[in-house]
Coordinates of C-alpha atoms in Angstrom, one line a residue:
X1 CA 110.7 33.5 -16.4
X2 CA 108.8 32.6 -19.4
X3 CA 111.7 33.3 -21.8
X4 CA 114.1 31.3 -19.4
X5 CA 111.3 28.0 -19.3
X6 CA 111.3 28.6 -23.2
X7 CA 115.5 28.5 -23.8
X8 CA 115.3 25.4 -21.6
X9 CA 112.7 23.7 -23.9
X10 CA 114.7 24.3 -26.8
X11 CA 118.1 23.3 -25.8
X12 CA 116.6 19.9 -24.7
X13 CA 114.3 19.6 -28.0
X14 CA 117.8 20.4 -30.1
X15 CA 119.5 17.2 -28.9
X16 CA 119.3 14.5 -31.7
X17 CA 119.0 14.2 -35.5
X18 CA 116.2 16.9 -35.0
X19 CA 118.4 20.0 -33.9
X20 CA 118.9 21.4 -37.8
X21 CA 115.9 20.6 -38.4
X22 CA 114.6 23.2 -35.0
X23 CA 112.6 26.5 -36.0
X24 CA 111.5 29.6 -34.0
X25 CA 108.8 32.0 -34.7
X26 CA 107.7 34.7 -32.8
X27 CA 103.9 36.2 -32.8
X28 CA 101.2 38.5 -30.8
X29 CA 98.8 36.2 -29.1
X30 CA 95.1 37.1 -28.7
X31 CA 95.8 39.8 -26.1
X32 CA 98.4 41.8 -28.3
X33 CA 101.4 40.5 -26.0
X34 CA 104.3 39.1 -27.7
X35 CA 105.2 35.3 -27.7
X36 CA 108.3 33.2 -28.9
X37 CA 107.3 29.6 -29.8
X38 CA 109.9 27.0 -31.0
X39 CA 109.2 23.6 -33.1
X40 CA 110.7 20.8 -33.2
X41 CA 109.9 17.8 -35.9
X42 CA 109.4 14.5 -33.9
X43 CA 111.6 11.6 -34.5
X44 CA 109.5 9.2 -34.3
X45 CA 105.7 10.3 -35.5
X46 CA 105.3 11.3 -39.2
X47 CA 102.2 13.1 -39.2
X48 CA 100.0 14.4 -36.2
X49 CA 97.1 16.4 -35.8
X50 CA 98.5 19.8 -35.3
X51 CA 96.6 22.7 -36.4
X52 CA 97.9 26.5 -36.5
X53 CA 101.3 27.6 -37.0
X54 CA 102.6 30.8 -37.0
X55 CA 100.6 32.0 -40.3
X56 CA 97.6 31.0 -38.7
X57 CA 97.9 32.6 -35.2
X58 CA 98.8 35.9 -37.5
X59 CA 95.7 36.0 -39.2
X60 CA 93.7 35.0 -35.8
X61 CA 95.5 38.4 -34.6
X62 CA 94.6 40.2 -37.6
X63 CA 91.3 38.8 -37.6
X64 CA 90.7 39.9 -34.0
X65 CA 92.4 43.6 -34.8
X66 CA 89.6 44.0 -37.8
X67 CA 86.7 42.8 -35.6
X68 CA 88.0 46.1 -32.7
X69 CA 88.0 48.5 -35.8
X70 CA 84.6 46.9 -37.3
X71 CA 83.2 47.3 -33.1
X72 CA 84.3 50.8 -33.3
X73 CA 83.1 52.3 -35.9
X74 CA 79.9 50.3 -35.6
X75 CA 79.8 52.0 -32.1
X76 CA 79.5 48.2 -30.7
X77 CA 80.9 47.5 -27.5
X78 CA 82.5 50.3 -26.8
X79 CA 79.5 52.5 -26.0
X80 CA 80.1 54.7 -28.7
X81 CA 77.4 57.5 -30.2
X82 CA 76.0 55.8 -33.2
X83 CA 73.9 59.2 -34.3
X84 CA 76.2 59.6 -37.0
X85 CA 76.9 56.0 -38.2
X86 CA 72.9 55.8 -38.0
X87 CA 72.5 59.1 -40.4
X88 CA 75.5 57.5 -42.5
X89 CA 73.2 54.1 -42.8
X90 CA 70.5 55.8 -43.5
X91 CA 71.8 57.6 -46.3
X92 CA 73.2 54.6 -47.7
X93 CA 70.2 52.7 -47.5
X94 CA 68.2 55.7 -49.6
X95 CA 70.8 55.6 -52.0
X96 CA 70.2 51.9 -51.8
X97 CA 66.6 51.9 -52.7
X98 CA 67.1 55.0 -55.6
X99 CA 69.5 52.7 -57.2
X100 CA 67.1 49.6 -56.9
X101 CA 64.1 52.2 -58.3
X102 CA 66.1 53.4 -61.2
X103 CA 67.2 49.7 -62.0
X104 CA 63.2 48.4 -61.7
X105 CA 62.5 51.4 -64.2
X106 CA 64.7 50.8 -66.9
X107 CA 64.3 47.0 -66.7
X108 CA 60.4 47.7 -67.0
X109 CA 61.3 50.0 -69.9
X110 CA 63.7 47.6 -71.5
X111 CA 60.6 45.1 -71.3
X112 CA 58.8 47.4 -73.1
X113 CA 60.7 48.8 -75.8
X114 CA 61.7 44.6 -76.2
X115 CA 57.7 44.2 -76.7
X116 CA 57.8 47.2 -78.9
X117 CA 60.9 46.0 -81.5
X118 CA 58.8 42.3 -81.4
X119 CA 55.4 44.2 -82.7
X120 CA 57.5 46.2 -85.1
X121 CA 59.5 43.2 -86.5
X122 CA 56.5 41.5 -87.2
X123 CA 55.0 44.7 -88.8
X124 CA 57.8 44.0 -91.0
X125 CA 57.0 40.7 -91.7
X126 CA 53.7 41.5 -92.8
X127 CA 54.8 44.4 -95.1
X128 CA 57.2 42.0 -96.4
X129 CA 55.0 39.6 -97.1
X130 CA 52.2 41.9 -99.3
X131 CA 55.1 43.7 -100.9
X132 CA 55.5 40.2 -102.2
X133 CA 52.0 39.9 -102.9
X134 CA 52.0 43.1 -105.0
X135 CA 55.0 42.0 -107.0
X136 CA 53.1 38.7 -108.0
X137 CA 50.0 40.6 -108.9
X138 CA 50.0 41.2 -113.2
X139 CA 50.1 44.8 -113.6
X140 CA 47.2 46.3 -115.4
X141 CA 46.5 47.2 -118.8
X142 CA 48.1 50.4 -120.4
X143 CA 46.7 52.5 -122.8
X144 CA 49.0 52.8 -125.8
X145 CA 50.4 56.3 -125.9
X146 CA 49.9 58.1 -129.3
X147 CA 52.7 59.6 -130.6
X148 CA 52.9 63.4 -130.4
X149 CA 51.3 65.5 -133.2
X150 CA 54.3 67.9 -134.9
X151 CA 52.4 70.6 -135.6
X152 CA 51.4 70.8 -131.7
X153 CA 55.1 69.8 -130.5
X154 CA 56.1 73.1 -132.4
X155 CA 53.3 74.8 -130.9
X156 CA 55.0 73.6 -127.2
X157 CA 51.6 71.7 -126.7
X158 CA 51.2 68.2 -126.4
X159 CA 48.1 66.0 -126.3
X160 CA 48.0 62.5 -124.8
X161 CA 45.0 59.9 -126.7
X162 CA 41.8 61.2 -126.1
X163 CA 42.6 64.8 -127.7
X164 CA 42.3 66.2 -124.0
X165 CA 45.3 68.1 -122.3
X166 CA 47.8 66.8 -120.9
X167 CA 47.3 69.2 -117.8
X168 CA 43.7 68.0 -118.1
X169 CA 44.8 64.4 -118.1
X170 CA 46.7 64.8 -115.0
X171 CA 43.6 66.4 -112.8
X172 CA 41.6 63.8 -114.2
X173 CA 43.9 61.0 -113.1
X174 CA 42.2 58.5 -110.5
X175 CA 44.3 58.9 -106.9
X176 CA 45.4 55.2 -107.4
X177 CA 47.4 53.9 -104.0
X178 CA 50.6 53.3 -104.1
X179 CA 50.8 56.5 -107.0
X180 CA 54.1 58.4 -106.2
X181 CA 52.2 62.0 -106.0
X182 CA 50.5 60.9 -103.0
X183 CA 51.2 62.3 -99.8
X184 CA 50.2 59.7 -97.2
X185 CA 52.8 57.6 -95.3
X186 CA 54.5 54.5 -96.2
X187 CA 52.1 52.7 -93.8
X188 CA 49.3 53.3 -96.4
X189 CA 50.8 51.7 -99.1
X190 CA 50.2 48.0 -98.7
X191 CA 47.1 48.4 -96.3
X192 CA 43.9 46.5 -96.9
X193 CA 42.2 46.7 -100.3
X194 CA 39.0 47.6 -98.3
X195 CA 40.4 50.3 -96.1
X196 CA 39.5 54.1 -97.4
X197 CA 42.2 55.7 -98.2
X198 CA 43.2 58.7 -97.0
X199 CA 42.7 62.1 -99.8
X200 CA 45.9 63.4 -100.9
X201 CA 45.4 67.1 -102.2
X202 CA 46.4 69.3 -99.3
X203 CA 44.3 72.1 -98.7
X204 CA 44.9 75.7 -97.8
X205 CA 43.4 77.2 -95.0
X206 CA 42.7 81.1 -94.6
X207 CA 45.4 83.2 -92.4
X208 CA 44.0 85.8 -90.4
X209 CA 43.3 89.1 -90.4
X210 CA 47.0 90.9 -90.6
X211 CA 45.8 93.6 -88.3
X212 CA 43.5 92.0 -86.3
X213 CA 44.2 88.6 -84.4
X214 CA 41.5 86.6 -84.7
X215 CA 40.1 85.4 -81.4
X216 CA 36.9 83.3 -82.9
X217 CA 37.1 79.0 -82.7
X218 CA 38.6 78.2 -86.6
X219 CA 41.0 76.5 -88.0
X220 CA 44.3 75.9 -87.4
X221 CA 46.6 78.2 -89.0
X222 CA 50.2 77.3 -87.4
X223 CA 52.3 76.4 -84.6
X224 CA 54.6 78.5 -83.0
X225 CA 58.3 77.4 -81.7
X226 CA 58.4 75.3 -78.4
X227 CA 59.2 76.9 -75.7
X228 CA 60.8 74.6 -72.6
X229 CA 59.8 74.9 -69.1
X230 CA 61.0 71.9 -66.8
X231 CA 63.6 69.0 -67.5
X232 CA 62.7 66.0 -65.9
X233 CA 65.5 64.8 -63.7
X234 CA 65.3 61.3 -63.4
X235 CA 64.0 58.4 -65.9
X236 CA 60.5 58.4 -64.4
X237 CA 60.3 61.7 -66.5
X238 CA 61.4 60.3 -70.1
X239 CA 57.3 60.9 -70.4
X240 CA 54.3 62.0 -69.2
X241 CA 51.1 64.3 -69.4
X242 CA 51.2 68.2 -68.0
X243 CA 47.9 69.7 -67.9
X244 CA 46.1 72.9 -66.7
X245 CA 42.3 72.8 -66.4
X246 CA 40.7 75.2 -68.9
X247 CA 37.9 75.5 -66.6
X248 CA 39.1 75.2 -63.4
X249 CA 37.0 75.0 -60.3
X250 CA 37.6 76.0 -56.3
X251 CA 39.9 74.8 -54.4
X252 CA 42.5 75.0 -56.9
X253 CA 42.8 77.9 -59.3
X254 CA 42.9 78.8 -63.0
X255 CA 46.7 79.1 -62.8
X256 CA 47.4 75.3 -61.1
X257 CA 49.3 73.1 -63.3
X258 CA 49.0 69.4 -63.3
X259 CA 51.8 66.7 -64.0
X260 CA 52.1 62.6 -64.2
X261 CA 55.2 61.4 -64.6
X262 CA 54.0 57.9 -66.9
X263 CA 57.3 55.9 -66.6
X264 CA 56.7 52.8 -64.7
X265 CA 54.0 49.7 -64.1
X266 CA 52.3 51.5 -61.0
X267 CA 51.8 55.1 -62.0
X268 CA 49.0 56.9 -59.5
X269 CA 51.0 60.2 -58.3
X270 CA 49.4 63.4 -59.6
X271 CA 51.6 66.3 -58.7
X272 CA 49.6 69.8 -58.4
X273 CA 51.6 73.5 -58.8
X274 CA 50.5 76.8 -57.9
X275 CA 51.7 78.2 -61.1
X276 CA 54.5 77.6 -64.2
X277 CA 56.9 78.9 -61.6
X278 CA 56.1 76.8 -59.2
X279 CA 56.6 74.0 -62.2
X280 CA 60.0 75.3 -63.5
X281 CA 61.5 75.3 -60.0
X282 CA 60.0 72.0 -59.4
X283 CA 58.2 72.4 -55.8
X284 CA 55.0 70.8 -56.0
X285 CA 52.2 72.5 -53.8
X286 CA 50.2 69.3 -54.0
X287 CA 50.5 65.4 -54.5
X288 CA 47.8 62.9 -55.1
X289 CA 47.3 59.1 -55.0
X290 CA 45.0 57.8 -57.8
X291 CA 42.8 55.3 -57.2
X292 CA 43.8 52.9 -59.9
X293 CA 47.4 53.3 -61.8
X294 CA 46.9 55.4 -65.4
X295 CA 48.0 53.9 -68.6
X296 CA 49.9 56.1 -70.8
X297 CA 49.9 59.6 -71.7
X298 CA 46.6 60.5 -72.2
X299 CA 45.2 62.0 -69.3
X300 CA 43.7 65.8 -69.1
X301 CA 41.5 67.6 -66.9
X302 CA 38.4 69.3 -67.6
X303 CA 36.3 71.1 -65.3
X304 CA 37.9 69.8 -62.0
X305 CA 38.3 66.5 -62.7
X306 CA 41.1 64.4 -64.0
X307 CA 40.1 61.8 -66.5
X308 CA 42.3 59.2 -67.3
X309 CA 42.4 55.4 -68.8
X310 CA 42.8 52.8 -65.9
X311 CA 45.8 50.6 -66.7
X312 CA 45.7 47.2 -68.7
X313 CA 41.8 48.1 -69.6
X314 CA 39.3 50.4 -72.0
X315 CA 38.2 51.5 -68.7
X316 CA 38.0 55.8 -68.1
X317 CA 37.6 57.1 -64.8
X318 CA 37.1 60.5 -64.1
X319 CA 38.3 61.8 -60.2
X320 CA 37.3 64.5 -58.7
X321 CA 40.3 66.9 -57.4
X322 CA 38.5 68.7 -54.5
X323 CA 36.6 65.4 -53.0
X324 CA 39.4 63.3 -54.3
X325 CA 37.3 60.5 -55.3
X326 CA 36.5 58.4 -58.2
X327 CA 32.9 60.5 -59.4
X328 CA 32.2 58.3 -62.3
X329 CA 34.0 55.0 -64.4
X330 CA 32.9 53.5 -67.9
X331 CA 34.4 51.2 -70.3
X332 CA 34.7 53.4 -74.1
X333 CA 33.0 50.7 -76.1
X334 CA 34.8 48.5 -78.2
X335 CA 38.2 50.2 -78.1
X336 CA 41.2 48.8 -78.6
X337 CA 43.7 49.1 -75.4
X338 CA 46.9 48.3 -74.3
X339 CA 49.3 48.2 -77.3
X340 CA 46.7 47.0 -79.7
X341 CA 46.1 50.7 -81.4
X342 CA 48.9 53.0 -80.5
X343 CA 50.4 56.2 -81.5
X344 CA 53.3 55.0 -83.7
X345 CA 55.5 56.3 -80.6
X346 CA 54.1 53.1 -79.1
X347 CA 53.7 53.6 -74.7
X348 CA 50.1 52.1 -74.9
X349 CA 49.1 55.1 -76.1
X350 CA 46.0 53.6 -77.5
X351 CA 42.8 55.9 -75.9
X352 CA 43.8 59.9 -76.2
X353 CA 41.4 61.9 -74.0
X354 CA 41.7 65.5 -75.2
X355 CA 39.7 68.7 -74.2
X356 CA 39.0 72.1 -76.8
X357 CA 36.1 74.9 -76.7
X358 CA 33.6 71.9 -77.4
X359 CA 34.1 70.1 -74.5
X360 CA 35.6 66.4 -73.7
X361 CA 36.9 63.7 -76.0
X362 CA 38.2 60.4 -76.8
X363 CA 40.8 59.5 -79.5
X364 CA 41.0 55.8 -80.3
X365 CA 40.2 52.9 -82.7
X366 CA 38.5 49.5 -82.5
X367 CA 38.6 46.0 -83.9
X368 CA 35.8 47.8 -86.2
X369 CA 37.7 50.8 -87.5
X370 CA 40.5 48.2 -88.5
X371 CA 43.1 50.8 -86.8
X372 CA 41.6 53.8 -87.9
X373 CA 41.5 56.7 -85.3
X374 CA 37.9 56.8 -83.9
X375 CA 36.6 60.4 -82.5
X376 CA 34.1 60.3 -79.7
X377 CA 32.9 63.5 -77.8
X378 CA 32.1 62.3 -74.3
X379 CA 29.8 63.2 -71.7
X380 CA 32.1 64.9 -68.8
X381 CA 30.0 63.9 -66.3
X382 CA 29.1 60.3 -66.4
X383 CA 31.7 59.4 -69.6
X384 CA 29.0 58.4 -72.3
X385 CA 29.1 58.8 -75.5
X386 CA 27.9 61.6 -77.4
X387 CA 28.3 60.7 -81.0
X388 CA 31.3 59.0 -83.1
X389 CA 33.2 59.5 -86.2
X390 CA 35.7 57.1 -88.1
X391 CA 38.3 59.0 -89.3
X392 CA 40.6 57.7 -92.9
X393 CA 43.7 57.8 -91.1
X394 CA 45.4 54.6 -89.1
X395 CA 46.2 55.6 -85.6
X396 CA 49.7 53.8 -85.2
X397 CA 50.7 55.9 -88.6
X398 CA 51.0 59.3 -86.9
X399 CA 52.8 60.3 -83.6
X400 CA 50.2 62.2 -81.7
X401 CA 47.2 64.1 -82.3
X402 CA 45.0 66.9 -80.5
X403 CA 41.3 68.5 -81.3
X404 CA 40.9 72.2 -81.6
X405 CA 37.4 73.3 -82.3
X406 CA 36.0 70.1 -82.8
X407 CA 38.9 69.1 -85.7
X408 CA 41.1 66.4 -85.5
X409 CA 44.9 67.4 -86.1
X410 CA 47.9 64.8 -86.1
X411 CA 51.1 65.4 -86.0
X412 CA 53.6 63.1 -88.6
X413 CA 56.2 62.4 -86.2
X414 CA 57.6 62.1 -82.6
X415 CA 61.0 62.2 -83.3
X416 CA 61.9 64.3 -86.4
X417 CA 63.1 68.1 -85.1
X418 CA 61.4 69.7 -88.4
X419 CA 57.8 67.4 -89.3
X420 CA 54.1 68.8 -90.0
X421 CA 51.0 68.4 -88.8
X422 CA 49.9 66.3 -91.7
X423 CA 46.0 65.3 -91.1
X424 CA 43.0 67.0 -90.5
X425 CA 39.5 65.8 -89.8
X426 CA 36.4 67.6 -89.0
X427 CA 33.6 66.8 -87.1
X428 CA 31.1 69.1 -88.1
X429 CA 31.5 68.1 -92.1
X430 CA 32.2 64.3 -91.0
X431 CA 35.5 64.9 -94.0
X432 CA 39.2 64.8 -93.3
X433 CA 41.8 65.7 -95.6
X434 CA 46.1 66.2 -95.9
X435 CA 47.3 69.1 -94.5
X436 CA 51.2 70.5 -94.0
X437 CA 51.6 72.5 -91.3
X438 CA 55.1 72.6 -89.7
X439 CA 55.5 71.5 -86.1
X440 CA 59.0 70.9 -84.1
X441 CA 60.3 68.3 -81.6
X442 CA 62.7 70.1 -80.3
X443 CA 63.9 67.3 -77.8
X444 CA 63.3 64.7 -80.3
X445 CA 61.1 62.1 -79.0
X446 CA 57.9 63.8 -78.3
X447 CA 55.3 61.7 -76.2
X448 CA 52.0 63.9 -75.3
X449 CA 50.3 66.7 -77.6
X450 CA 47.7 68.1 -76.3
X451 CA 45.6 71.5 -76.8
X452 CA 44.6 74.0 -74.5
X453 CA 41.8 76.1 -74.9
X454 CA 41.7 78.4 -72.6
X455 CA 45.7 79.4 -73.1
X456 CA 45.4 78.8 -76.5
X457 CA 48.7 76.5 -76.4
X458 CA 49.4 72.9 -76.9
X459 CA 51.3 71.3 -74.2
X460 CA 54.1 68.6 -75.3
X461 CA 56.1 66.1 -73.3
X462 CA 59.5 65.9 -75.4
X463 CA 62.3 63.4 -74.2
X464 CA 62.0 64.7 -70.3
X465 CA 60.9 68.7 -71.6
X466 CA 58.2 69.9 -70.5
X467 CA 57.5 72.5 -73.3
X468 CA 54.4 74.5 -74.7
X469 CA 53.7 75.6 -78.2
X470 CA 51.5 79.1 -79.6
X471 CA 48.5 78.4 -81.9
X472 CA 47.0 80.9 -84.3
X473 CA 43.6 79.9 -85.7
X474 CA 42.1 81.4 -88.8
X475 CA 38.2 82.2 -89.7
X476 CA 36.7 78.9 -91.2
X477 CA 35.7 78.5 -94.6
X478 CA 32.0 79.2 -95.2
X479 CA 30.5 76.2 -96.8

């Protein structure tokens, strides 16, 4: 009947000038059914408000097919389980929220390798500048060499003026800075006039006993090859502090292992293992919120307690793993914090807290020190200090450094696979000096050196590995 009425229409629209001008098209309406609709244009209006058309009425169709799929699968109003669209959600939402972690992270470390390139660019600057300086400067006066003496040429001896040796003239030779025999790092070279400058004869130290290993606090001897445990597995891991408490304390045992990822503004998880297999498979046995977030890489953990630098302050706090609460908190006088004296890694790496057979320290500089590393041995209970020592070494000139037996070791760099421990200063004497010990970063970007007494080891954080190295002291000099 409806066809019929439609037929009708047409023939009587066709009549007229209109007729070739008639058109048919044919679409489903909003229930799926099929309808044929004809158009005619009118003779006598040239424009009218008419919406639609056949394109139009197929997209409304369309439209209304996507919204029945979008209902479905949604489990809308069709009654639908929705357990596994919900699990499916929820899935995509944690993806969600790993993707906007991960972005936050390396935004925050794009920040801060931005601040980094800024400080070193103006380090730069200000080596440009007294290089300048130094060129300006009139050179001093030479002593006129004296031509050699024949009958000593033939001899194969030659004497500079003076009539001393020439080898004698040589050991005799003031350490001038800036002289091409010394071995202290480019840093050094256009310093301050009034900064000490660091001795450049290296020193040998004794090797023990062949055939007995000598077990006694010395010095150090070498460093074995790292040996990796754990890869990090997201960015949060790039670096961070691993630790194992050299005198540990009930509940947790001598065999518990410690880790802080330190990637990221708001760092306060301290992750607790039963033992380095525990660590290597990566199931933690334990996870702790800190108090206040940590700042850098320097934590360790001495005695039961984890002490650690508070974030964007000199401030050290000590917490107490059984009680887990803050036991004691005290600003390190004076020192510099938060990018001001770093390792030359940078990560605001600028208080160190290290533990050997002598108990706790801290490893820093001050306004003061002009830059120079600072020792302090600290009180492990309340965080005073003991006593102090100013070291002749800049702290933002080496990559790390740890104390065994109350020395002072740094190592040259973070990043080269084959560099040296290249530093030594010791407390007991209050004298440092250049050493050359070799020392690898495998991984190539170590971030955290520290020493272990009671495994004899030093623990390293290198690009995401989590590795350990071997130590062999020797019997110390008598004096």
């Amino acid at each position: 009947m409806f066809l019929f009425l439609s037929l009708c229409l047409c023939g009587l629209l066709l009549q007229g000038d209109a007729q070739d001008r008639a058109a048919l098209w044919r679409g489903n309406d909003r229930s799926g059914r099929c309808q044929y609709t004809f158009s005619v244009p009118s003779p006598t209006e040239t424009s009218c408000p008419q919406t639609g058309g056949p394109e139009v009425e197929g997209l409304k169709v369309r439209l209304n097919l996507l919204e029945v799929m979008v209902s479905r699968l949604t489990g809308g109003d069709t009654g639908a389980p929705q357990g596994g669209d919900s699990k499916a959600q929820s899935a995509l939402q944690e993806a969600l929220n790993r993707a906007v972690g991960e972005k936050n992270l390396l935004q925050g470390e794009k920040e801060r390798l931005q601040r980094e390139l800024e400080g070193l660019q103006r380090r730069v600057e200000d080596m440009k500048r007294e290089t300048e300086k130094l060129r300006n400067r009139p050179c001093p006066p030479q002593t006129p060499m004296v031509p050699p003496n024949p009958s000593l040429q033939d001899s194969g001896m030659m004497r500079p003026a003076g009539g001393s040796s020439a080898l004698s003239h040589l050991m005799n030779r003031p350490n001038r800075q800036g002289d091409s025999s010394s071995l202290i790092d480019s840093a050094w070279q256009y310093g301050s006039p009034g900064f000490q400058e660091m001795k450049a004869e290296v020193t040998e130290v004794p090797a023990p006993d062949n055939t007995e290993e000598y077990t006694g606090c010395g010095v150090l001897v070498s460093v074995g090859e790292p040996v990796t445990h754990k890869k990090a597995d997201s960015i949060a891991g790039k670096y961070g502090v691993w630790m194992q408490d050299p005198e540990a304390v009930p509940p947790y045992g001598a065999n518990m292992i410690w880790r802080i990822d330190t990637v990221g503004s708001n760092v306060r998880q301290l992750f607790g293992y039963e033992d380095m297999d525990q660590l290597s498979k990566g199931f933690p046995s334990k996870v702790l919120l800190l108090p206040e977030s940590v700042e850098s890489t320097g934590a360790t953990l001495y005695r039961g307690s984890l002490y650690y630098q508070r974030r964007l302050s000199r401030t050290l706090i000590r917490f107490d793993l059984s009680s887990e609460t803050v036991a004691a908190r005290r600003d390190l006088p004076h020192a510099n914090f938060h990018g001001q004296a770093p390792y030359s890694w940078g990560g605001y790496t600028d208080i160190d807290l290290a533990v050997d057979e002598q108990g706790l320290w801290a490893i820093y500089s001050t306004n003061k020190a002009k830059g120079a590393i600072v020792i302090s041995q600290l009180n492990p209970h309340n965080l005073e200090v003991k006593k102090s020592w100013e070291t002749n070494i800049r702290k933002n000139s080496v990559a790390n450094s740890f104390i065994i037996c109350g020395r002072l070791y740094t190592v040259a760099s973070y990043t080269s696979p084959n560099t040296t421990l290249n530093y030594m200063y010791d407390t007991e004497s209050s004298q440092g000096k250049a050493i050359a010990i070799p020392f690898r970063n495998k991984h190539r970007y170590n971030s955290m050196v520290d020493y272990n007494p009671t495994q004899r080891k030093l623990f390293g954080w290198d690009n995401f590995h989590i590795v350990s190295y071997d130590v062999r002291l020797g019997r110390p000099q008598a004096n």
